[in-house]
Amino acid sequence: MVDKKELQRKYLQLQILRQQMTAMLEEKAVVEERINELSSTIDSLKKLHSIKTSEEMWSSLGSGSFVRAEIKDTEKVVIGIGAGIFAKKSAGDAAETLEGRLKELNTVNDEIMAELNKINIQLLALEPEVEKLAGQQSA
């Protein structure tokens, strides 16, 4: 006869693992979104030198809204350096700073992937156990 408490314990463990996986997948999506945003910004910074001053372009206001703007300076940009503080840097220095952040985020993304793989292995091992115990319980 199957121990009902053992089945409940394993089922609870299974549910916790599933919740952890869901939370980590959400975190991974946020990190990947930030990676894409940084990659796009770095690409734009690297192309900035090819834009002539006094050229017009569409400038993002956020939330999918844009305004026509005239380029006054392609040498310097303002970037956030953390804690609501901004600094004026050359486009090249700004790209380097953002590439450092991108490298850190890629490391975080790799760590999340490794943890997701561990959780998945645990789930794949635990699910058949729970099904077997549940089948024995109903028999």
XYZ file of C-alpha atoms in Angstrom:
139
model
C 0.000 0.000 0.000
C 1.219 3.465 -0.921
C 1.897 5.957 1.819
C -0.534 8.824 1.209
C 1.802 11.282 2.933
C 4.642 10.289 0.589
C 2.406 10.953 -2.416
C 1.359 14.326 -0.998
C 4.976 15.247 -0.253
C 6.150 14.397 -3.759
C 3.147 16.123 -5.336
C 3.885 19.284 -3.323
C 7.533 19.091 -4.372
C 6.389 18.779 -7.996
C 4.159 21.850 -7.678
C 6.978 23.890 -6.107
C 9.333 22.939 -8.941
C 6.722 23.953 -11.518
C 6.246 27.322 -9.786
C 10.007 27.858 -9.691
C 10.235 27.068 -13.391
C 7.425 29.506 -14.223
C 9.062 32.273 -12.180
C 12.454 31.646 -13.771
C 10.959 31.643 -17.277
C 9.386 35.030 -16.534
C 12.716 36.332 -15.229
C 14.468 34.980 -18.333
C 11.986 36.795 -20.583
C 12.718 40.091 -18.799
C 16.481 39.543 -19.095
C 16.177 38.662 -22.789
C 14.090 41.780 -23.413
C 16.786 43.892 -21.751
C 19.489 42.104 -23.800
C 17.620 42.924 -27.010
C 17.187 46.550 -25.946
C 20.877 46.922 -25.085
C 21.958 45.255 -28.334
C 19.782 47.644 -30.314
C 21.138 50.668 -28.437
C 24.748 49.546 -28.943
C 24.071 49.081 -32.651
C 22.572 52.575 -32.849
C 25.536 54.091 -31.000
C 27.966 52.435 -33.406
C 26.039 53.849 -36.386
C 25.793 57.325 -34.883
C 29.055 58.492 -36.448
C 27.571 58.001 -39.931
C 24.781 60.512 -39.248
C 25.480 64.100 -40.194
C 24.693 66.913 -37.812
C 21.560 68.858 -38.726
C 20.006 65.698 -40.218
C 16.495 64.938 -39.062
C 15.425 61.661 -37.556
C 12.599 60.152 -35.547
C 13.409 60.180 -31.845
C 11.624 57.904 -29.396
C 9.579 59.483 -26.633
C 8.803 56.041 -25.201
C 5.678 53.878 -25.295
C 5.868 53.627 -29.080
C 5.689 57.415 -29.568
C 8.175 59.351 -31.717
C 8.964 62.948 -32.618
C 10.956 64.438 -35.512
C 14.250 65.789 -34.170
C 17.300 67.472 -35.632
C 20.698 66.010 -34.777
C 22.918 68.660 -33.187
C 25.814 66.499 -31.967
C 26.789 62.934 -32.868
C 29.957 62.889 -30.773
C 28.448 62.942 -27.277
C 25.491 61.090 -25.793
C 23.941 60.967 -22.337
C 23.576 57.541 -20.731
C 22.241 56.341 -17.411
C 25.017 55.113 -15.142
C 22.733 53.926 -12.341
C 20.669 55.219 -9.430
C 19.018 57.830 -11.656
C 22.377 59.419 -12.495
C 23.262 60.276 -16.089
C 26.618 61.103 -17.660
C 27.723 62.627 -20.945
C 30.069 60.283 -22.817
C 31.414 59.837 -26.299
C 29.332 57.458 -28.396
C 32.222 54.963 -28.322
C 32.572 55.100 -24.538
C 28.813 54.776 -24.140
C 28.816 51.706 -26.402
C 31.643 50.187 -24.313
C 29.717 50.822 -21.103
C 26.599 49.202 -22.545
C 28.619 46.259 -23.900
C 29.803 45.627 -20.324
C 26.195 45.591 -19.141
C 25.276 43.317 -22.040
C 28.029 40.876 -21.065
C 26.719 40.818 -17.477
C 23.158 40.203 -18.661
C 24.300 37.375 -20.941
C 26.008 35.793 -17.921
C 22.795 36.144 -15.891
C 20.826 34.646 -18.782
C 23.232 31.674 -18.931
C 22.870 31.161 -15.166
C 19.077 31.210 -15.463
C 19.275 28.665 -18.298
C 21.481 26.379 -16.197
C 19.039 26.602 -13.278
C 16.089 25.936 -15.607
C 17.858 22.825 -16.886
C 18.385 21.594 -13.304
C 14.721 22.157 -12.478
C 13.655 20.426 -15.678
C 15.778 17.378 -14.830
C 14.173 17.243 -11.368
C 10.704 17.559 -12.911
C 11.388 14.802 -15.425
C 12.500 12.512 -12.596
C 9.686 13.416 -10.198
C 6.676 13.383 -12.543
C 6.810 9.616 -13.237
C 7.263 8.945 -9.509
C 4.134 10.945 -8.674
C 2.162 9.266 -11.464
C 3.271 5.832 -10.253
C 2.382 6.600 -6.629
C -0.965 8.078 -7.665
C -1.700 4.983 -9.741
C -0.865 2.719 -6.807
C -2.989 4.886 -4.505
C -6.072 4.479 -6.688
C -5.527 0.749 -7.113
